[in-house]
PDB file of C-alpha atoms in Angstrom:
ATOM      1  CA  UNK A   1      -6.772  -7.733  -9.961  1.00 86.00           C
ATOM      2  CA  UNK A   2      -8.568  -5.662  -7.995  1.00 93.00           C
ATOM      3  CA  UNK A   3      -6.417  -4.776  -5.003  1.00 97.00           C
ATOM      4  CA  UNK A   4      -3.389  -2.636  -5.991  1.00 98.00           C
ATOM      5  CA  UNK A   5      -0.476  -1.216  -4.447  1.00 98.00           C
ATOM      6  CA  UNK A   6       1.725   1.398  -5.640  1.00 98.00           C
ATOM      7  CA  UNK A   7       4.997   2.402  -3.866  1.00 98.00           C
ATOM      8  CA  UNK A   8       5.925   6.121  -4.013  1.00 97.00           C
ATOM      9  CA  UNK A   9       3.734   9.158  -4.475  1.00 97.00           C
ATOM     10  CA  UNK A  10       5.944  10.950  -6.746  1.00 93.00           C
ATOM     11  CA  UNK A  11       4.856  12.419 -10.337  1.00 91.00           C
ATOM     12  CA  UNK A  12       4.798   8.259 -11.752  1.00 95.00           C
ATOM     13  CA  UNK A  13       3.325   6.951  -8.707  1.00 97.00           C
ATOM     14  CA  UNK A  14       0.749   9.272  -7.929  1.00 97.00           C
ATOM     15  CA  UNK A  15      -0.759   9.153 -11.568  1.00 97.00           C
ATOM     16  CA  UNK A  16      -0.447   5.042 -11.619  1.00 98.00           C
ATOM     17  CA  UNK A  17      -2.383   5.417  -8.270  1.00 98.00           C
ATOM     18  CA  UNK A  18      -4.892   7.521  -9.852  1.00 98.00           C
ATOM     19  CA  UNK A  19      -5.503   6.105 -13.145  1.00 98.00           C
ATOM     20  CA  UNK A  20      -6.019   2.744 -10.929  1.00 98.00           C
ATOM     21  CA  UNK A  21      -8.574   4.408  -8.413  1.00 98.00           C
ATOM     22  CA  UNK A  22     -10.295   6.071 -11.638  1.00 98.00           C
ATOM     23  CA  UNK A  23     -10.629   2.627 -13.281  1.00 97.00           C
ATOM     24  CA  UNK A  24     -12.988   1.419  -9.971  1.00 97.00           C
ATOM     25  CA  UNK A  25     -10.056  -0.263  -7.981  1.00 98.00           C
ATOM     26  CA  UNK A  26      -9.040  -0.776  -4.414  1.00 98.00           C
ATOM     27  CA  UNK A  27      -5.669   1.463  -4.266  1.00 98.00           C
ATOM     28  CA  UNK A  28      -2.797   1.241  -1.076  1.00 98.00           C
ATOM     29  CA  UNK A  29       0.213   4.066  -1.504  1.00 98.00           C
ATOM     30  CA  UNK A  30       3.022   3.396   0.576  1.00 98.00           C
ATOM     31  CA  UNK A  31       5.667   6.095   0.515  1.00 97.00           C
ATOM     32  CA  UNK A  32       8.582   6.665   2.958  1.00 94.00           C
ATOM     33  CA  UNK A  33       7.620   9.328   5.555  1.00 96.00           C
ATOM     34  CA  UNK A  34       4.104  11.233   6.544  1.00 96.00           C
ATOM     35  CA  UNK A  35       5.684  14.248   4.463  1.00 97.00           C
ATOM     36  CA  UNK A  36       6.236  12.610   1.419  1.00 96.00           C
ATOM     37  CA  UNK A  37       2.352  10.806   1.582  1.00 96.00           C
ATOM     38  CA  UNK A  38       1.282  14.169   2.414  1.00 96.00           C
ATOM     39  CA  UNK A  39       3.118  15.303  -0.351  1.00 96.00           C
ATOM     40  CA  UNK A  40       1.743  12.589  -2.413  1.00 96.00           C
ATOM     41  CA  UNK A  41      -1.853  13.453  -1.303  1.00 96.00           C
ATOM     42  CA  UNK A  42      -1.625  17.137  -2.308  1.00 97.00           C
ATOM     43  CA  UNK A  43      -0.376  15.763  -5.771  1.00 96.00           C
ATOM     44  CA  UNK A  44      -3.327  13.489  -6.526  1.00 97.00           C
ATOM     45  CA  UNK A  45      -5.625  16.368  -5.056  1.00 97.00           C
ATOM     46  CA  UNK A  46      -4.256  18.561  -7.317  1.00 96.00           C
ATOM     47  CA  UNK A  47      -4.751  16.214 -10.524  1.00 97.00           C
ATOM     48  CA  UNK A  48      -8.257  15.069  -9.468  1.00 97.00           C
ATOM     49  CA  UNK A  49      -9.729  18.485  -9.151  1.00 97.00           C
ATOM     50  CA  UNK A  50      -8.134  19.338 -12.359  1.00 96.00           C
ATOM     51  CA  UNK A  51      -9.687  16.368 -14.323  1.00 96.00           C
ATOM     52  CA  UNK A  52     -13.116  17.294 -12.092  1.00 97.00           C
ATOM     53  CA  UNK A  53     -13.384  20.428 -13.382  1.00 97.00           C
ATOM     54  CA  UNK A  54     -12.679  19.614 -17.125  1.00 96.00           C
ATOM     55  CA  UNK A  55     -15.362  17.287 -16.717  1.00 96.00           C
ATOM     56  CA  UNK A  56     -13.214  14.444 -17.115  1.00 95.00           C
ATOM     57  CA  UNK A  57     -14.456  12.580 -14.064  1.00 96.00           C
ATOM     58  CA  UNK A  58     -17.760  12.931 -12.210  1.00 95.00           C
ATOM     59  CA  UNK A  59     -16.092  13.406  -8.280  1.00 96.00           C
ATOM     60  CA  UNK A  60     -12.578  13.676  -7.270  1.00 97.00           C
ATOM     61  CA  UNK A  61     -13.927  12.987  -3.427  1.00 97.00           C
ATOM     62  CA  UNK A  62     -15.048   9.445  -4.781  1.00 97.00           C
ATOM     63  CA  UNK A  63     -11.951   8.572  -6.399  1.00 97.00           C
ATOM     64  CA  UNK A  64      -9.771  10.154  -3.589  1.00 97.00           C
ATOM     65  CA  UNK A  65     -11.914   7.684  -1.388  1.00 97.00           C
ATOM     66  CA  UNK A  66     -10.699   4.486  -3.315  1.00 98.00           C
ATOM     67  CA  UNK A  67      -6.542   5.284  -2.745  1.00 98.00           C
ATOM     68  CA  UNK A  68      -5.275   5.051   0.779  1.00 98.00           C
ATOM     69  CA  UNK A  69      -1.573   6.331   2.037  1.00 98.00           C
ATOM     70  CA  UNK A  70       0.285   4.551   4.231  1.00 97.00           C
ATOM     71  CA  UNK A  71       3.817   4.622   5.609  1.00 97.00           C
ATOM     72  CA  UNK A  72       4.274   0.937   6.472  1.00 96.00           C
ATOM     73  CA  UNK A  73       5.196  -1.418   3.549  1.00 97.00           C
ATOM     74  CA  UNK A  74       3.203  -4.369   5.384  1.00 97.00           C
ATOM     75  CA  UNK A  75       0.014  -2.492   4.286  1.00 98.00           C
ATOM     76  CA  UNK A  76       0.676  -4.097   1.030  1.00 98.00           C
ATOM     77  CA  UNK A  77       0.563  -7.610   2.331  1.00 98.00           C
ATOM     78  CA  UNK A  78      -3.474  -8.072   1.179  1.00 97.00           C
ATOM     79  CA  UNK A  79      -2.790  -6.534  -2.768  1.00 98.00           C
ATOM     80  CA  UNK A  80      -2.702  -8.876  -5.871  1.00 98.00           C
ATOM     81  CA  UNK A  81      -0.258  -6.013  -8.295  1.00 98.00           C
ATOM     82  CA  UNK A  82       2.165  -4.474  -6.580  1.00 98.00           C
ATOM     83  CA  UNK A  83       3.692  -1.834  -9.114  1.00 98.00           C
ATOM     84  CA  UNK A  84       7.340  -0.025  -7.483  1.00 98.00           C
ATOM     85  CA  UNK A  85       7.656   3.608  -8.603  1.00 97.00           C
ATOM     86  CA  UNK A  86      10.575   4.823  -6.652  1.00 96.00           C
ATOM     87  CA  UNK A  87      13.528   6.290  -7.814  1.00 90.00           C
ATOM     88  CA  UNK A  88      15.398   5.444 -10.659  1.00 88.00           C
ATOM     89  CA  UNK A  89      18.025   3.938  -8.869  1.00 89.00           C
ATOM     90  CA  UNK A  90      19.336  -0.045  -9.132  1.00 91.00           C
ATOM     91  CA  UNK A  91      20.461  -0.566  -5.278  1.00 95.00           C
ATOM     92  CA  UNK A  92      17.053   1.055  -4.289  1.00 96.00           C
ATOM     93  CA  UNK A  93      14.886  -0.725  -6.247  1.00 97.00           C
ATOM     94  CA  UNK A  94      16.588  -4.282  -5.663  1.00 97.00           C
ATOM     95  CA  UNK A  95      16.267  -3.589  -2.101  1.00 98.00           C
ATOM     96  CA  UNK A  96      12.453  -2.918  -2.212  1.00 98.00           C
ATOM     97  CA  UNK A  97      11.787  -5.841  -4.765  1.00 98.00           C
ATOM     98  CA  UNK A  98      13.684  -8.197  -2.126  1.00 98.00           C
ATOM     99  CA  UNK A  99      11.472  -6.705   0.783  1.00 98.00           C
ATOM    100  CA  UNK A 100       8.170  -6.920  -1.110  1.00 98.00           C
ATOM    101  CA  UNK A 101       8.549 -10.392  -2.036  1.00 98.00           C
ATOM    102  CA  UNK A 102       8.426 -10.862   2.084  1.00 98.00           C
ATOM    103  CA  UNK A 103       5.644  -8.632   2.589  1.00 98.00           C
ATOM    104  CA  UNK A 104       3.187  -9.767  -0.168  1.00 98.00           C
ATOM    105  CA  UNK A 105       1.468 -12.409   0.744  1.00 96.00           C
ATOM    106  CA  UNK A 106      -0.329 -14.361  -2.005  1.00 96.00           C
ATOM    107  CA  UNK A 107       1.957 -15.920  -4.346  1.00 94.00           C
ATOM    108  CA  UNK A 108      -0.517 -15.247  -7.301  1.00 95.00           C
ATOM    109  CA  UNK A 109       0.227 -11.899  -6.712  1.00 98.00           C
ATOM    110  CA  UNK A 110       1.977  -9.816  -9.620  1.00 98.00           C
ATOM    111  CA  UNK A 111       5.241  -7.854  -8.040  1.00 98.00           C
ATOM    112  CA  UNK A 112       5.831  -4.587 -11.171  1.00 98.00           C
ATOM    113  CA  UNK A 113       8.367  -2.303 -11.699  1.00 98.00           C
ATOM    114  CA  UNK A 114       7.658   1.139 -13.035  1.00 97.00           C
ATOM    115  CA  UNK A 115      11.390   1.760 -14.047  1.00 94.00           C
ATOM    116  CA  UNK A 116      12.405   3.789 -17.628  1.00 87.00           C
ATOM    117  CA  UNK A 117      15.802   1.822 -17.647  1.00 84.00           C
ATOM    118  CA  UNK A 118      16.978  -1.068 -15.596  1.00 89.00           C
ATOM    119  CA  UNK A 119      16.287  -4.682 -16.567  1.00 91.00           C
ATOM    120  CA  UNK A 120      13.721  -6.329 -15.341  1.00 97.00           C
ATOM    121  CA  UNK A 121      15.749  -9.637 -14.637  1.00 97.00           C
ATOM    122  CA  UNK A 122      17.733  -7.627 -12.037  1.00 96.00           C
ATOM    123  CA  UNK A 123      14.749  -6.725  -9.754  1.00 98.00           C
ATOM    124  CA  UNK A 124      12.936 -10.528 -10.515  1.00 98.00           C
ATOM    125  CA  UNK A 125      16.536 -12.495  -9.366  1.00 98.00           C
ATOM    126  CA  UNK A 126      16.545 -11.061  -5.814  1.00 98.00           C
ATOM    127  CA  UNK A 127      12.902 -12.541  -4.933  1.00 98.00           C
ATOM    128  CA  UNK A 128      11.627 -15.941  -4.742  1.00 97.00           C
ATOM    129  CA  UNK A 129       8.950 -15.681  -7.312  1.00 98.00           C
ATOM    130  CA  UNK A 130      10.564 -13.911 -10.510  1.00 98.00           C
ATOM    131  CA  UNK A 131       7.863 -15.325 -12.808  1.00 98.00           C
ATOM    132  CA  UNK A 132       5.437 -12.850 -10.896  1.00 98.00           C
ATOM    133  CA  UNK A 133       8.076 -10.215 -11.592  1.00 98.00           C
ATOM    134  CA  UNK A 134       7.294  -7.929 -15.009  1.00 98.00           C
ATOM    135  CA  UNK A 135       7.905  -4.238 -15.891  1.00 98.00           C
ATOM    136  CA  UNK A 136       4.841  -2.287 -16.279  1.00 98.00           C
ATOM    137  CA  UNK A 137       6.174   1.232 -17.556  1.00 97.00           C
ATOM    138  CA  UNK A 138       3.722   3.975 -17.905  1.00 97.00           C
ATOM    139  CA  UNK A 139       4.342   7.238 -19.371  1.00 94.00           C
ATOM    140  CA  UNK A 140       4.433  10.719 -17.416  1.00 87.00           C
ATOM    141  CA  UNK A 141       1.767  12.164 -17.202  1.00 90.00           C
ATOM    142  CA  UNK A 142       0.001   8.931 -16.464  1.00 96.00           C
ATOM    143  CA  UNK A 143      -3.222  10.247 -16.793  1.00 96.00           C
ATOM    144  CA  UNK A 144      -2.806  11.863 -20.012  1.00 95.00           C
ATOM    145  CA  UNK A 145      -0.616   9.956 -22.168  1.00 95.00           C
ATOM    146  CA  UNK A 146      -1.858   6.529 -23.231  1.00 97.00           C
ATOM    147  CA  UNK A 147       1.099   4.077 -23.726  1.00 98.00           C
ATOM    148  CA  UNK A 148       2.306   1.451 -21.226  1.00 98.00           C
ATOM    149  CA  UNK A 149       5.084  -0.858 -21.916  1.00 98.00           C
ATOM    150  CA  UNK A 150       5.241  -4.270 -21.056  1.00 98.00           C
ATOM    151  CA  UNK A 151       8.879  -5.872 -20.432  1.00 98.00           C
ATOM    152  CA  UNK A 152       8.699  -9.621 -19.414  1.00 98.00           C
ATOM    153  CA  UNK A 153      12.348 -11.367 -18.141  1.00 98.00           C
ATOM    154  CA  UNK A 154      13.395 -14.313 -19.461  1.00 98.00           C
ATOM    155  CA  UNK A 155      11.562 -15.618 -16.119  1.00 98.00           C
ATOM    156  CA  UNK A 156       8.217 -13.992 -16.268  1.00 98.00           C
ATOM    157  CA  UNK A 157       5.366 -16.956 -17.027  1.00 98.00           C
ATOM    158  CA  UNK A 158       3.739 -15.870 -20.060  1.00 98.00           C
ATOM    159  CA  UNK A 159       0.437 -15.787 -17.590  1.00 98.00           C
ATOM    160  CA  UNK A 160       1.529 -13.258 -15.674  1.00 98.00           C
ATOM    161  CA  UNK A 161       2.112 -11.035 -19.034  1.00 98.00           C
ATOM    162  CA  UNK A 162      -1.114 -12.170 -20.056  1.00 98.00           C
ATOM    163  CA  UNK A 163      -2.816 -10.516 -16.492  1.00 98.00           C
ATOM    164  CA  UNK A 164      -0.259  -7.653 -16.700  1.00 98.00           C
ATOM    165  CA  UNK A 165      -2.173  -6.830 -20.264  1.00 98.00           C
ATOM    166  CA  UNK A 166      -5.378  -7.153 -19.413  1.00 98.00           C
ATOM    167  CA  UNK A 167      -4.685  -4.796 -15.996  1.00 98.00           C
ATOM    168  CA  UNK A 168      -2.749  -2.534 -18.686  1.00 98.00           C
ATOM    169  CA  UNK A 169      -5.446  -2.396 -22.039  1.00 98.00           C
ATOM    170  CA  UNK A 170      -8.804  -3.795 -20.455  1.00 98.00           C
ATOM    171  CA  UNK A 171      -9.334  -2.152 -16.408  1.00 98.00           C
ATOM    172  CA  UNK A 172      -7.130   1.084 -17.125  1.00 98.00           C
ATOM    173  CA  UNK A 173      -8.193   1.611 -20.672  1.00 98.00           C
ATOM    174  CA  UNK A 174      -4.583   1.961 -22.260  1.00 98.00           C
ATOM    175  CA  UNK A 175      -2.543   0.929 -24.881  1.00 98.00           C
ATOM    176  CA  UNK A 176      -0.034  -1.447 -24.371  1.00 98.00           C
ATOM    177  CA  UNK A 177       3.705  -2.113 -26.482  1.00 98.00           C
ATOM    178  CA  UNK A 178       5.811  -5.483 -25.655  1.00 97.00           C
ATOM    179  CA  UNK A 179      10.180  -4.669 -25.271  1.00 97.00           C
ATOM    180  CA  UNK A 180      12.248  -7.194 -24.550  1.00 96.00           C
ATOM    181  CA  UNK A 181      13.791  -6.892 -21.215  1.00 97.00           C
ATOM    182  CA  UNK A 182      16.678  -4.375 -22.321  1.00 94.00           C
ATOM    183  CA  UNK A 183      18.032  -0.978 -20.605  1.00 90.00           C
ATOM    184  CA  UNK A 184      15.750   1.592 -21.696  1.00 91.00           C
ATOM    185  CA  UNK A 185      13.223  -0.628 -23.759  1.00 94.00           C
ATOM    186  CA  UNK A 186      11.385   0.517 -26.403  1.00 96.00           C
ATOM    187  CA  UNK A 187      10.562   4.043 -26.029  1.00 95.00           C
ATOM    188  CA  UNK A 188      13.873   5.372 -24.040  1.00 94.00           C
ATOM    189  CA  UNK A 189      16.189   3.218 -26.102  1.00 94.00           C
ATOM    190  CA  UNK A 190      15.417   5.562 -29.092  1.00 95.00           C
ATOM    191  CA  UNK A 191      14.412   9.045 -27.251  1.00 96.00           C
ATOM    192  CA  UNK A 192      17.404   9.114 -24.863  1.00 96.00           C
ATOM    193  CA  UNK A 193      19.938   9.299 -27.451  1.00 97.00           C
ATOM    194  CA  UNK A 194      18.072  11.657 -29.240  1.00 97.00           C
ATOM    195  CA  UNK A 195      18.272  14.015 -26.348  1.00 98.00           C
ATOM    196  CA  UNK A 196      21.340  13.380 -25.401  1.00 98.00           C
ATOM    197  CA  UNK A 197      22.413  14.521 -28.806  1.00 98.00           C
ATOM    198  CA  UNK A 198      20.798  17.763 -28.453  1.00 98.00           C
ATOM    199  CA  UNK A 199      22.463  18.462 -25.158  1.00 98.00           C
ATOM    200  CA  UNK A 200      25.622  17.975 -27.339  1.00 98.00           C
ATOM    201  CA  UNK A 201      24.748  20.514 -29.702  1.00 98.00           C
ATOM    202  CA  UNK A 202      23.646  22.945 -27.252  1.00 98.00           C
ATOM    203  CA  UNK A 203      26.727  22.346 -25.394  1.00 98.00           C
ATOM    204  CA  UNK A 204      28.842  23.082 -28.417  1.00 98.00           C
ATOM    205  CA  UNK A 205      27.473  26.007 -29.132  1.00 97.00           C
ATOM    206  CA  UNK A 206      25.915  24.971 -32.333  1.00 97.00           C
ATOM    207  CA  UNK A 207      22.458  26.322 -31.402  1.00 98.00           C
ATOM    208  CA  UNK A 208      20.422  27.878 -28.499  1.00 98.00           C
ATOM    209  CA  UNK A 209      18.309  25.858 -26.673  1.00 98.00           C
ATOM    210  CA  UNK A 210      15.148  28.266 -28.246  1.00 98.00           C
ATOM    211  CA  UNK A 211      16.414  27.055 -31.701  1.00 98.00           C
ATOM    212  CA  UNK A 212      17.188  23.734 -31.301  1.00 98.00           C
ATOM    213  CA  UNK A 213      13.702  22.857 -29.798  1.00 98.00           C
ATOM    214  CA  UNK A 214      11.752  25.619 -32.537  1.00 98.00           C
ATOM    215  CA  UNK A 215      13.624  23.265 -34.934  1.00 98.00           C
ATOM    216  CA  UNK A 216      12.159  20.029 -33.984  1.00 98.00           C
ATOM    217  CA  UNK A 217       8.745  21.874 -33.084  1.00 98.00           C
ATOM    218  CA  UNK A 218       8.177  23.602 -36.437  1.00 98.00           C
ATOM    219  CA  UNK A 219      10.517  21.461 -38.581  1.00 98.00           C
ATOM    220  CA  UNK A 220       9.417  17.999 -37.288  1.00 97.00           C
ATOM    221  CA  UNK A 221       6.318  18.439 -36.152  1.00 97.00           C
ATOM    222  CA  UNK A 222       6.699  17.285 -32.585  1.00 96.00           C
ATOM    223  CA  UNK A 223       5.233  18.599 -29.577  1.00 95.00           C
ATOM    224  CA  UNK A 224       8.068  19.949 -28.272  1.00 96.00           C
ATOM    225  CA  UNK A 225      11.837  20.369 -28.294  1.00 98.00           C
ATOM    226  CA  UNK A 226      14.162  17.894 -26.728  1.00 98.00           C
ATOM    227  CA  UNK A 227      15.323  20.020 -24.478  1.00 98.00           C
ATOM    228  CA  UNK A 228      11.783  21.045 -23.054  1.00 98.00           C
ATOM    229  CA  UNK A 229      10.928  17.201 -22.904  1.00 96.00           C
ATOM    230  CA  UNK A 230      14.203  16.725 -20.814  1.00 97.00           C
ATOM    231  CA  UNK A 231      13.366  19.446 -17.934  1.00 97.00           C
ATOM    232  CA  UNK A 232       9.880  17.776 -18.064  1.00 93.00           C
ATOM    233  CA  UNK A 233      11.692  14.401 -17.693  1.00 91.00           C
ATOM    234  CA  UNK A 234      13.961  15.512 -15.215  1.00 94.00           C
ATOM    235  CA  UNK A 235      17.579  15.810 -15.715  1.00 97.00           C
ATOM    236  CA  UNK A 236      18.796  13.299 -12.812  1.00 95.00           C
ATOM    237  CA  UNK A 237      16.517  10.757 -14.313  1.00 91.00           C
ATOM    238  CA  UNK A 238      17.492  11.698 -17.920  1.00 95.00           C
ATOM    239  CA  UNK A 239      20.692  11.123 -16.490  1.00 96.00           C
ATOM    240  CA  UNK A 240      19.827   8.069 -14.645  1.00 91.00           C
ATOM    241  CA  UNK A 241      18.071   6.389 -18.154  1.00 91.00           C
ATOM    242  CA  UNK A 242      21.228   7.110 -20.331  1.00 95.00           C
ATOM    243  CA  UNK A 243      23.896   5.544 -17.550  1.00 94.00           C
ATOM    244  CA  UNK A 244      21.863   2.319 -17.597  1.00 91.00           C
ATOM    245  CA  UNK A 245      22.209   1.890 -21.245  1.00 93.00           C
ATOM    246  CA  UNK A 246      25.604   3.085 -21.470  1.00 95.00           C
ATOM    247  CA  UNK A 247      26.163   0.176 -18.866  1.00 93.00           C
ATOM    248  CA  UNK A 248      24.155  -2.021 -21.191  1.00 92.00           C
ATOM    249  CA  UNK A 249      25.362  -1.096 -24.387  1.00 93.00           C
ATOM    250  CA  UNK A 250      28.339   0.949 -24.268  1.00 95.00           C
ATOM    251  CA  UNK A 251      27.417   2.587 -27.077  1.00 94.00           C
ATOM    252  CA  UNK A 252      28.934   6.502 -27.029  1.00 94.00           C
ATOM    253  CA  UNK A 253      25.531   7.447 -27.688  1.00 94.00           C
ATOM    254  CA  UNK A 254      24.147   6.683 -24.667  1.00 95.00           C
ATOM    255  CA  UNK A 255      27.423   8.412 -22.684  1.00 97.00           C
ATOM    256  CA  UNK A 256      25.892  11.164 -20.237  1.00 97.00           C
ATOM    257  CA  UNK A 257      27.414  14.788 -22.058  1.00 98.00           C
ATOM    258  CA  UNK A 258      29.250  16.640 -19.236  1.00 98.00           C
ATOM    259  CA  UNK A 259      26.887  19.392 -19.463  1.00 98.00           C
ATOM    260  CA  UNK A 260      24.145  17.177 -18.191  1.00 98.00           C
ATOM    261  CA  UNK A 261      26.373  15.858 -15.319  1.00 98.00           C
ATOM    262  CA  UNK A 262      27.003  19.120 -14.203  1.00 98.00           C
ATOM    263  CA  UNK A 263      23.240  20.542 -14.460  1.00 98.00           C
ATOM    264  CA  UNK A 264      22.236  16.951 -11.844  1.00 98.00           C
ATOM    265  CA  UNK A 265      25.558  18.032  -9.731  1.00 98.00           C
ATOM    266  CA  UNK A 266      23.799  21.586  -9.922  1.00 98.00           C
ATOM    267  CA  UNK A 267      20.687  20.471  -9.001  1.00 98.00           C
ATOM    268  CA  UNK A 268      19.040  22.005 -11.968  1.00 98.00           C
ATOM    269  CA  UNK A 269      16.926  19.306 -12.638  1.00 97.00           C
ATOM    270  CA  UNK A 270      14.128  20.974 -14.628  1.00 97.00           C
ATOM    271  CA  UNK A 271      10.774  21.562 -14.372  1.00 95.00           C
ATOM    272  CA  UNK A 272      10.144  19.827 -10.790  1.00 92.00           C
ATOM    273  CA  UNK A 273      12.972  21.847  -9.161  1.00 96.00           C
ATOM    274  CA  UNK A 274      12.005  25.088 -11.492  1.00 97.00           C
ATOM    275  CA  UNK A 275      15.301  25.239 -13.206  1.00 98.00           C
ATOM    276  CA  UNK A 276      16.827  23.455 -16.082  1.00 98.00           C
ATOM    277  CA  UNK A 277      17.564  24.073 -19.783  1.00 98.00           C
ATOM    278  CA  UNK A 278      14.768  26.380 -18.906  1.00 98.00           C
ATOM    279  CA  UNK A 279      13.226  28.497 -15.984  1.00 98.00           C
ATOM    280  CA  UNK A 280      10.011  27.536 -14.921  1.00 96.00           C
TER     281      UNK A 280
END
């Protein structure tokens, strides 16, 4: 797979566009308006320089040269991987999976989702080729952190999992986990519910949002608190990740706590809008 296409330039897309164009490959960006690929452009400016000057990669002009932003879907037709990282959202993506299935021409060609949460069945059953369809699930940030999960339905051919590894371990140099295709997968399914409980306790009062993260940073050893990972997260899609596997599971666990409804309804979403359980 040499020819890829990514759809949205947000935080996701933009590194899965860049870690593709860094590993030698033909990228295509589609995003919905000339703002947002501007947008999207300033993004992976901003990351290539940065990984230029720590001497990460030789020229960001050279990889910059490899990724292309469009506005029109249809530039996608010529791409064998296809990877949808758009907002967390069921309708949305459903509606995009249905369209690219249309616009992508070859029928070897490998249609991905980047979603934290929804299953992958949904997004495969609304095109005609579902055993092309497979969740490919990077990490944020994409360039940094190494792990990708792989989430097959219970229609993906066990070829196209097969290419979706190699893509995944052998062209973009990462490390790659198998899920079954369940809300939240691997990674979510456990760290959701972890945060969600902390939002509990600092809703309760039980602790600060200072002591409950120094807890887990000093006490546990982790890079940082749960709520600091949230606002990097972002609370809508926090919120977004824990209402798909409430839906799933029904498990109270994964119930939404009010305080994190109200912070979305706020629009205190965390780092990206500068305001969450902290102030950025």
């Amino acid at each position: 797979m040499r020819q890829v296409g990514v759809v949205g330039c947000g935080l996701m897309g933009a590194g899965i566009a860049e870690v593709s164009a860094r590993a030698g490959l033909d990228v295509v960006v589609a995003e919905s308006s000339t703002a947002a690929a501007d947008a999207g452009r300033a993004r992976l400016e901003s990351s290539l320089n940065r990984a230029e000057a720590k001497g990460k990669i030789d020229s960001a002009a050279a990889v910059l040269d490899r990724i292309r932003l469009v506005t029109d879907l249809d530039a996608l037709a010529d791409r064998d991987l296809v990877i949808e990282a758009i907002v967390e959202d069921e309708t949305a993506k459903t509606e995009l999976f249905a369209t690219l299935d249309k616009v992508v021409e070859s029928p070897e060609a490998i249609l991905a989702s980047n979603t934290s949460s929804i299953p992958i069945m949904k997004l495969g059953v609304v095109t005609d080729r579902p055993a092309s369809v497979i969740g490919i699930h990077f990490f944020n940030p994409v360039p940094v952190l190494p792990l990708v999960e792989l989430v097959p339905s219970l229609l993906t051919s066990p070829d196209v999992t097969a290419q979706a590894r190699s893509f995944v371990e052998d062209t973009l140099g990462k490390k790659a986990i198998d899920s079954q295709d369940r809300a939240g997968f691997v990674v979510n399914a456990l760290l959701i519910p972890f945060v969600l409980s902390a939002i509990r306790m600092l809703e309760s009062g039980f602790a600060t949002a200072e002591d409950i993260d120094r807890g887990l940073v000093l006490g546990a050893a982790h890079p940082q608190g749960p709520l600091a990972l949230a606002d990097l997260i972002g609370l809508d899609t926090t919120k977004a990740v824990a209402e798909s596997l409430y839906e799933e599971f029904k498990e109270p666990l994964y119930a939404a706590p009010p305080l994190l409804n109200r912070m979305v309804d706020a629009g205190l979403l965390g780092r990206k809008t500068g305001r969450g359980f902290y102030t950025y």
